[in-house]
Structures are given as C-alpha cells and as structure tokens.
C-alpha cells in the first residue's frame, strides 16, 4: 500500500529559484492538504483541495501555489524561493470533508519533503 | 478560535512502563474531535488514535488509549508497556472547519524518549 507519496525527499534551492513538490495518493481520497512544519513546531496548513479542480487557501498560503487536475495528484509550487520557506513540507489526504465522523476525518500523511533555501 | 496546548516539551519513560502525554484544548465548537499523531526521527506523521466529543467511551488502539475529560478540556494519550520504538515526537491535533474542509490544528508536540 503506497498511501501518500511525496517527491523529492530533500531539496536545496537558491533564493529566487522555483520548484514543484509532488504529491500523489492512491486511496481515492477527495480531500488533499499541504502543510509545512518549522523546527520545533506543529504543522500549519498552506493549501487544501476538496476535489479535482477545487483548491483553497489555508493559514499560510503566501509564496505558494497549487493545482488539482486529478484526484490522485496535488502538486505544490514555490515560485520565488525565500529563506523563510525553509521547512519540512507534508502532503496529506482524507476521505473528506466537514463530517465529524472518525473515518472521514483521519488525515494520512506522506513522508515529507525537507527543503532548504539558501 | 481553537488552541491546542502540549505543556511537556520532553518526557522520559523506562521501557515496559506506561506514560501519559498531556494535551489540553480550547474550542467553541459543540462537536469536535482530537487526534494523536506520532512522528519518529525518520520524519513521517503516523496516525495513532482519534476520539470524537460525542463518543461515550475513551478510545483505545492497541497500546494507545485516550484519556478524554471534556470538563477539563483535556485529551491525554496513554501509552502502555512502552517500547524503544515508541521514542518519537507526539502531536495532539484537532480538526477545525475551514471553508469546505477540516484543517488540523496541531500542538507544539512532546518528545518522548524510552530508556532501556
């Protein structure tokens, strides 16, 4: 069972460079999320998607863009990398949505991408 | 606004003993839930246990149980019979409605070290 797969695992960028973090899931989940985790902190939501073609901003969206052309894929794009974007990035997916039911609420995470901007 | 507080930055426990990791929360929602995730040194986030505020009995998943006390707004994780592989960072998290989805709000985590 692959679950949520993120690539690359590690990346070093120079200031001003661009890159795309890839995320794919094989659980047929409608909902997908991008979080960032700064050292010693919990995760903060960057963007999320409730289905193909539908995305929305989270807590910390500035400097990022997303797209969702298929159910499986949810790439995160950094256009002009800045040192403040040095972080570990996690992609997650869930069945969805606003229901309080346990099964729909559980978010399954990828292994993360460790990004340094120098 | 929601807030999750984990007041123990680090905890130590002897192998085979039980340990309780604290989590308190603040929410104005009538119906809500609490998650616990484990993050080992390899970095991935692993779902451990979930309980909804409407559940009457405390949740259990193998050696993990949730000591949920709504009046005190606490949802402590109890790990019984600790193993060396339990050494990791543990996060408490609460789903929060954001637009048409539920965002997870995380606490700052507790680093658990199991001693041989």
XYZ file of C-alpha atoms in Angstrom, chain A residues 4-91:
88
model
C 0.562 9.234 0.106
C 3.823 9.601 -1.823
C 5.901 12.777 -1.864
C 8.882 13.619 -4.027
C 11.606 14.715 -3.643
C 12.597 13.819 -0.085
C 15.243 16.540 0.129
C 15.996 19.651 -1.887
C 18.250 22.683 -1.636
C 17.208 25.803 -3.528
C 18.865 29.126 -4.090
C 16.923 32.308 -3.320
C 14.650 33.170 -6.238
C 14.558 29.680 -7.748
C 11.304 27.849 -8.378
C 10.323 24.265 -7.795
C 7.359 21.938 -7.575
C 6.822 19.491 -4.729
C 4.956 16.452 -5.952
C 2.263 14.592 -4.036
C 0.195 11.642 -5.154
C -2.208 9.350 -3.278
C -3.725 6.032 -4.271
C -6.539 5.851 -1.707
C -9.110 7.618 -3.889
C -9.421 10.370 -1.294
C -11.222 13.522 -2.341
C -9.503 15.820 0.127
C -5.823 16.698 -0.018
C -3.724 19.118 2.028
C -0.318 20.747 2.121
C 1.230 21.590 5.490
C 4.593 22.998 6.493
C 6.438 22.205 9.694
C 9.017 24.630 11.011
C 11.624 23.432 13.540
C 10.139 22.565 16.936
C 6.613 23.415 15.824
C 3.425 21.694 14.818
C 2.158 21.742 11.250
C 0.463 24.704 9.561
C -1.898 24.405 6.606
C -0.763 26.013 3.348
C -3.459 24.953 0.849
C -6.091 22.304 0.560
C -8.290 20.774 -2.105
C -11.727 19.170 -1.848
C -11.597 17.566 -5.263
C -10.201 17.842 -8.767
C -10.299 21.458 -9.925
C -11.108 22.887 -6.475
C -8.465 24.402 -4.202
C -8.465 26.917 -1.379
C -6.026 28.767 0.865
C -5.015 27.660 4.321
C -3.331 29.601 7.121
C -0.023 30.363 5.378
C -0.562 30.438 1.561
C 1.725 33.342 0.626
C 4.540 32.340 -1.724
C 2.868 29.102 -2.825
C 0.500 27.890 -5.499
C -1.334 24.634 -6.037
C -3.364 22.868 -8.690
C -5.501 19.747 -8.670
C -6.132 18.358 -12.130
C -6.724 14.758 -10.975
C -7.973 13.071 -7.811
C -4.562 11.486 -7.251
C -2.169 14.433 -7.648
C -1.798 17.675 -5.701
C 1.469 19.472 -6.532
C 2.710 22.480 -4.554
C 4.656 25.166 -6.405
C 7.134 27.656 -4.968
C 7.648 30.426 -7.476
C 10.391 32.614 -5.949
C 12.017 30.723 -3.125
C 12.865 32.692 0.010
C 14.804 31.653 3.149
C 11.535 31.865 5.114
C 10.307 28.884 3.101
C 12.956 26.614 4.566
C 10.817 23.963 6.206
C 9.564 20.408 6.014
C 6.534 20.066 3.763
C 3.887 17.420 4.275
C 1.132 16.372 1.954
